[in-house]
XYZ file of N, CA and C in Angstrom:
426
model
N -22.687 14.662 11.214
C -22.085 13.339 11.270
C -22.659 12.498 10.141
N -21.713 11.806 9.554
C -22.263 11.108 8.411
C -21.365 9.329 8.746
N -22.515 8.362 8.321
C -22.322 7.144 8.177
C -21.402 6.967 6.813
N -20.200 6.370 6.539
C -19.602 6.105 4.815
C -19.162 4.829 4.312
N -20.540 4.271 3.516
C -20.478 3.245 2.733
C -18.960 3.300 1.940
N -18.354 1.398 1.702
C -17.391 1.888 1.175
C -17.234 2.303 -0.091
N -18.381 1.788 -1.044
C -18.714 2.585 -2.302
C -18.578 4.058 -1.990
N -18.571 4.913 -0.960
C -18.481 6.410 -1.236
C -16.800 6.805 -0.304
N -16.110 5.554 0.042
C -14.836 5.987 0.484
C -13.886 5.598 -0.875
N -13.506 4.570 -1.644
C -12.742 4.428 -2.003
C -12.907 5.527 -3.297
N -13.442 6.369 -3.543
C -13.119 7.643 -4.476
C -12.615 8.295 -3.823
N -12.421 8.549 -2.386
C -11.812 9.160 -1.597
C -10.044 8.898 -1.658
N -9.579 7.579 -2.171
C -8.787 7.470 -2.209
C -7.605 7.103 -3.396
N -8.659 7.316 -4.397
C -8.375 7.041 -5.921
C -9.402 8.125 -6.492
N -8.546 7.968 -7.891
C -9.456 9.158 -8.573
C -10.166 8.281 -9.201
N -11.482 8.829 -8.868
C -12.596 8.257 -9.486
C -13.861 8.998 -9.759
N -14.721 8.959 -10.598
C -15.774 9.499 -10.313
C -16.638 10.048 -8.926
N -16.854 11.758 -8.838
C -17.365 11.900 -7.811
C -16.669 12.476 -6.597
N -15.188 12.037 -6.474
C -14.265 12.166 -5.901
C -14.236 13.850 -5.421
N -14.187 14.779 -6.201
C -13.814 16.140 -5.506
C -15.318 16.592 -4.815
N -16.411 15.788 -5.213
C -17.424 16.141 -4.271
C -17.855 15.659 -2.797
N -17.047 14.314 -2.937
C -16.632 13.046 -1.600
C -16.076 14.013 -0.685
N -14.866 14.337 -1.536
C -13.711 15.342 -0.815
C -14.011 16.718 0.027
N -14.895 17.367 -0.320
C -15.839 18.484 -0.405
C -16.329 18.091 0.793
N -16.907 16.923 1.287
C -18.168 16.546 1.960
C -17.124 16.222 3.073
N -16.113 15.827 3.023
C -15.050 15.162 4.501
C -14.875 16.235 5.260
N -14.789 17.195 4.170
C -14.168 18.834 4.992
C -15.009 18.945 5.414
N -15.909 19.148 4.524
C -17.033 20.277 5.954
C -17.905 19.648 7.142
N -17.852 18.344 6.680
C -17.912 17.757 8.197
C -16.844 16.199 8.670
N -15.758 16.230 8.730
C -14.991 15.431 9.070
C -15.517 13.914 9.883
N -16.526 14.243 10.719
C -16.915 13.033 11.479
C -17.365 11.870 10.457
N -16.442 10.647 10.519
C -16.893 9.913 9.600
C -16.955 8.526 10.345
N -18.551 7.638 10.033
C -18.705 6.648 10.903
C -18.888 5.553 9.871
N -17.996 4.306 10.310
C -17.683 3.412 9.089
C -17.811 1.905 9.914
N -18.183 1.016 9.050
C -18.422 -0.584 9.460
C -16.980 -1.114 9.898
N -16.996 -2.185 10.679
C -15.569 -2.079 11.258
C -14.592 -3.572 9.933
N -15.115 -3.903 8.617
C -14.733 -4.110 7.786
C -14.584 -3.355 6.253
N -14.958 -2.467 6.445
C -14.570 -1.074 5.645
C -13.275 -1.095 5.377
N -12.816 -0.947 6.111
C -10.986 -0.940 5.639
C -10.521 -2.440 4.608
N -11.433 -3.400 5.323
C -10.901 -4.127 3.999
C -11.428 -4.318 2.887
N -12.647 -3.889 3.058
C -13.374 -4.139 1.698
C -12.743 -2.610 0.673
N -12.447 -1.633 1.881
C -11.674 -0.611 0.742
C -10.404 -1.078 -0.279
N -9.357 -1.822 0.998
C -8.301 -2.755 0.124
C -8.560 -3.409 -0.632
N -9.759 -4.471 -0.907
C -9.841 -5.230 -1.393
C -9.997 -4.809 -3.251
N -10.657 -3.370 -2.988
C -11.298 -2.536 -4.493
C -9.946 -2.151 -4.892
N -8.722 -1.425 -4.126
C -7.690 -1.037 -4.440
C -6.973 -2.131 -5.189
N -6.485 -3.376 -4.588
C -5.914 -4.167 -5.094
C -6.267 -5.100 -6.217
N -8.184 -4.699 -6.559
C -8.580 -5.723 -7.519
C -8.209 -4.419 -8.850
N -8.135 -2.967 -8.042
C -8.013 -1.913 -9.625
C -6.648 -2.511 -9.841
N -5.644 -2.368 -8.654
C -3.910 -3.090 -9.002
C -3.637 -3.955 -10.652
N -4.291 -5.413 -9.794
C -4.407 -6.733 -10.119
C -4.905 -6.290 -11.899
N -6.372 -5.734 -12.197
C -6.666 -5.259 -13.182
C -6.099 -4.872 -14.404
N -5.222 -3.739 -13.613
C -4.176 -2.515 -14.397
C -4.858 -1.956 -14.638
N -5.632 -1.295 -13.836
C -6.194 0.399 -14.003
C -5.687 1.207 -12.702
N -5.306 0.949 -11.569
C -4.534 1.447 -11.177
C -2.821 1.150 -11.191
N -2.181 1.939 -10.818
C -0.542 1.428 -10.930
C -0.181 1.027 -9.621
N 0.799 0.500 -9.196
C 1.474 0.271 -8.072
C 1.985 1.301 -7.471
N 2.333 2.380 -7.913
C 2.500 3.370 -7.362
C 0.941 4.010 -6.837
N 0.161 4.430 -7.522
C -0.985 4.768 -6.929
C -1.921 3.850 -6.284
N -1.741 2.536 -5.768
C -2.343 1.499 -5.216
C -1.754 1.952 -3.488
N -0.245 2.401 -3.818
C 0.444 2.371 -2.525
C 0.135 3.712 -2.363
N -0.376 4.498 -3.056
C -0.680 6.192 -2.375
C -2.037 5.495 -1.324
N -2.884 5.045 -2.755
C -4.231 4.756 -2.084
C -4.238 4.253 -0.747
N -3.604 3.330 -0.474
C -3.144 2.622 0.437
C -2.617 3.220 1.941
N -1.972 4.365 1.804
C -1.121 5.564 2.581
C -2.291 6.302 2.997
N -3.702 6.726 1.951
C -4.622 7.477 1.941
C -5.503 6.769 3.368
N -5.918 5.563 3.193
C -6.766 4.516 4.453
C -6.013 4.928 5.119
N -4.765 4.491 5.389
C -4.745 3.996 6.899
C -4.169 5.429 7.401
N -4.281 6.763 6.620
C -4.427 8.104 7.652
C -6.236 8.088 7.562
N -6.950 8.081 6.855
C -8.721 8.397 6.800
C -8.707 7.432 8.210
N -8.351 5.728 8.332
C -8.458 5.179 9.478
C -8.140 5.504 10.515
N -7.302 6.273 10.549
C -7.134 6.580 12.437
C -8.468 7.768 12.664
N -9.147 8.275 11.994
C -9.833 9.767 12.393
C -11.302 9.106 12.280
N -11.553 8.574 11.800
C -13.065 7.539 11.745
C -13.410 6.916 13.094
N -14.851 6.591 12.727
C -15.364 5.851 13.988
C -16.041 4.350 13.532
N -15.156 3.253 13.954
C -15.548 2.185 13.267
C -16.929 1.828 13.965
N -17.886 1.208 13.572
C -18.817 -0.054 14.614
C -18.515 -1.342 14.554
N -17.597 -1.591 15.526
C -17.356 -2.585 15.951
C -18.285 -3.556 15.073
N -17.179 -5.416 15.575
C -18.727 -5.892 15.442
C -19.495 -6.878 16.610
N -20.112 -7.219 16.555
C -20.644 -8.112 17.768
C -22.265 -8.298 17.294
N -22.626 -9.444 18.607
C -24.356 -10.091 18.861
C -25.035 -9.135 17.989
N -24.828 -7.578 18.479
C -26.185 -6.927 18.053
C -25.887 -6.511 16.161
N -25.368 -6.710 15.899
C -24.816 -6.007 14.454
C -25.035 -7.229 13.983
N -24.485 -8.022 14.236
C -24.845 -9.806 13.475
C -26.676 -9.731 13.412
N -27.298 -9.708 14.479
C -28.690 -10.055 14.227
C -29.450 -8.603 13.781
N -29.158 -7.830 13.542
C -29.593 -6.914 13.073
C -29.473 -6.802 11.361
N -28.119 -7.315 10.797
C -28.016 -7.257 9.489
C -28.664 -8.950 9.195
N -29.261 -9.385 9.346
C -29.489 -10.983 10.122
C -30.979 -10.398 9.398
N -31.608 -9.393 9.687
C -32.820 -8.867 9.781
C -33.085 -8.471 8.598
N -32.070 -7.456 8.471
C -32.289 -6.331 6.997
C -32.184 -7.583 5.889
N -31.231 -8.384 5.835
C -31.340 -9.153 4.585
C -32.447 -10.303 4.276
N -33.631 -10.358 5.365
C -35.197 -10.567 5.260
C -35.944 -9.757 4.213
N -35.665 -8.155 4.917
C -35.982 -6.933 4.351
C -36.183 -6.709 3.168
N -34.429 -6.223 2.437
C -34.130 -5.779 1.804
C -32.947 -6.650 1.048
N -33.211 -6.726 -0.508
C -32.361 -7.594 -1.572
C -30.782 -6.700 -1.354
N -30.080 -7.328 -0.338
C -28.582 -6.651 -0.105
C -28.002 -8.167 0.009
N -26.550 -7.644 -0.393
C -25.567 -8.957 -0.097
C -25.365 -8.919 1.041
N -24.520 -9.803 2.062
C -24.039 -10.090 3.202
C -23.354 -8.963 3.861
N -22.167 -8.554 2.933
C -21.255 -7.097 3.344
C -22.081 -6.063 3.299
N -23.042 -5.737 2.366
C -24.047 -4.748 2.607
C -25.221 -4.245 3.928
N -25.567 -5.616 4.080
C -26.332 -5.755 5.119
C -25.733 -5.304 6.526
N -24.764 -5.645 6.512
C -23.519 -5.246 7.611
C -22.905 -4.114 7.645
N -23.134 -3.256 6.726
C -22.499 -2.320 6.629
C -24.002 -1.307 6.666
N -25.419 -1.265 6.402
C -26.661 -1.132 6.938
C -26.952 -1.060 8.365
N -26.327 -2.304 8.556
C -26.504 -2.686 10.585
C -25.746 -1.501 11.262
N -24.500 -1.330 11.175
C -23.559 -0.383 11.351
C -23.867 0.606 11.133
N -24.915 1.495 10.140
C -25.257 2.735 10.213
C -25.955 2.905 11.140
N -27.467 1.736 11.470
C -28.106 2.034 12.074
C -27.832 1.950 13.897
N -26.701 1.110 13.925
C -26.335 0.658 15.538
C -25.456 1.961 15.491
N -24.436 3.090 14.764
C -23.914 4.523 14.890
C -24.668 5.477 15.074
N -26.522 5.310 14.622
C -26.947 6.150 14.278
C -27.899 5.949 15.935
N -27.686 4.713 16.127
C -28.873 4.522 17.986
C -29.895 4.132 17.630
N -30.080 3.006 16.507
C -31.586 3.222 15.932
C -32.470 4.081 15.271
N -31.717 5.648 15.521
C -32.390 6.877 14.811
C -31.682 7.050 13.492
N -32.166 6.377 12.277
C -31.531 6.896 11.059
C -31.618 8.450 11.061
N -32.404 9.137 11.458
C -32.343 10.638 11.247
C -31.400 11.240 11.661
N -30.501 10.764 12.301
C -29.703 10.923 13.331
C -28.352 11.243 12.326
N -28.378 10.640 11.199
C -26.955 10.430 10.610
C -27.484 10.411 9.053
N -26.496 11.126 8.322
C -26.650 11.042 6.569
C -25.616 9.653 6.292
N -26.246 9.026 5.327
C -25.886 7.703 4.884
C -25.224 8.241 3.674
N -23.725 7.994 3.695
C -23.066 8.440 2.180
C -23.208 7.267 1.635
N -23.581 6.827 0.262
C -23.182 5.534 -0.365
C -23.381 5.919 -2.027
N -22.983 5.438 -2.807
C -22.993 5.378 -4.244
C -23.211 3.931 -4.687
N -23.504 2.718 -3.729
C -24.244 2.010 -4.466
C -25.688 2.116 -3.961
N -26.164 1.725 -5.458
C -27.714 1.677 -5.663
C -28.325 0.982 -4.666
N -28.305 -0.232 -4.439
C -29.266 -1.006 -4.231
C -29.061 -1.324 -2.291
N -27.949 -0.264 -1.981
C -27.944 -0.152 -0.568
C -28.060 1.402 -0.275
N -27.915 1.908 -1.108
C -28.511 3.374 -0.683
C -30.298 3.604 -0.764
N -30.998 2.598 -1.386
C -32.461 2.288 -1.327
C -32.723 1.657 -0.336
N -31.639 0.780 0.476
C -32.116 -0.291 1.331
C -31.988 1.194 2.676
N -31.030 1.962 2.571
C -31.242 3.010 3.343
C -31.772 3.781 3.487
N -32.195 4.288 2.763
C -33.588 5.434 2.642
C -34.792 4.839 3.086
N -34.961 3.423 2.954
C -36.110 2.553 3.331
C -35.945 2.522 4.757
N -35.208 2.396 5.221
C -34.968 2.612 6.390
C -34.765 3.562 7.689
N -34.935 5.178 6.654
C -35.195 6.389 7.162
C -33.911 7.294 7.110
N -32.647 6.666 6.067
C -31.331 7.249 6.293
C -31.782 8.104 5.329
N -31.125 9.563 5.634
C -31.125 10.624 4.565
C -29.969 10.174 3.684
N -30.021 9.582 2.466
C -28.861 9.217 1.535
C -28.519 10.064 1.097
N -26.852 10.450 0.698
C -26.312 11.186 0.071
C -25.309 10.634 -0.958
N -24.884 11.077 -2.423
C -24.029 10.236 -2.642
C -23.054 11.314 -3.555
N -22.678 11.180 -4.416
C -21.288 11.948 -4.905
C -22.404 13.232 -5.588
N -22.104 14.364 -5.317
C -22.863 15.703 -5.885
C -22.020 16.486 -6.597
């Protein structure tokens, strides 16, 4: 079972760096446990590549087709009291933004408190350190 930052989903759904090793990693273990704003912060990367013009409208709307099948088979963490004061905590901790911190809380409230419990996919830096600090085995595009 693996926790997936959205830095290590949206190659999942665009070609991007890393991507056939992301891909690699869904198969052989499918269980995928995600913050319950993941889905938009995935849209949000899709539509800023759109907006950009590095992706096309046609492949914005694949990408797009890609979430919301990855979304039905995932396991979101909700959010609530305990996820609020928990990422409430980490950003004492550890130099993370707001969405990061929350998306930290969420590994660790999937994982029961036992980071050992769960591999932390992420490809950004400075929350895949805030995870390892925290006892997550990090993994990121191989």
């Amino acid at each position: 079972m693996k926790f997936w930052d959205t830095s290590a989903i949206v190659p999942l759904l665009a070609d991007e760096p890393g991507r056939l090793s992301l891909l690699a990693s869904v198969e052989a273990d499918p269980v995928m446990f995600v913050w319950w704003g993941t889905p938009v912060e995935c849209m949000s990367a899709v539509a800023r590549r759109e907006r950009e013009g590095t992706m096309s409208i046609v492949a914005a709307t694949s990408a797009a087709e890609r979430l919301r099948k990855l979304s039905h088979a995932w396991h979101e963490v909700l959010p609530g009291e305990q996820l609020r004061g928990l990422a409430q905590r980490l950003l004492r901790v550890h130099p993370l933004r707001a969405a990061d911190s929350l998306q930290l809380a969420a590994a660790i409230l999937a994982a029961e408190h036992d980071p050992a419990r769960l591999v932390f996919v992420c490809l950004d830096t400075r929350l895949a350190q805030a995870a390892s600090r925290e006892g997550f085995d990090v993994r990121g595009a191989e």
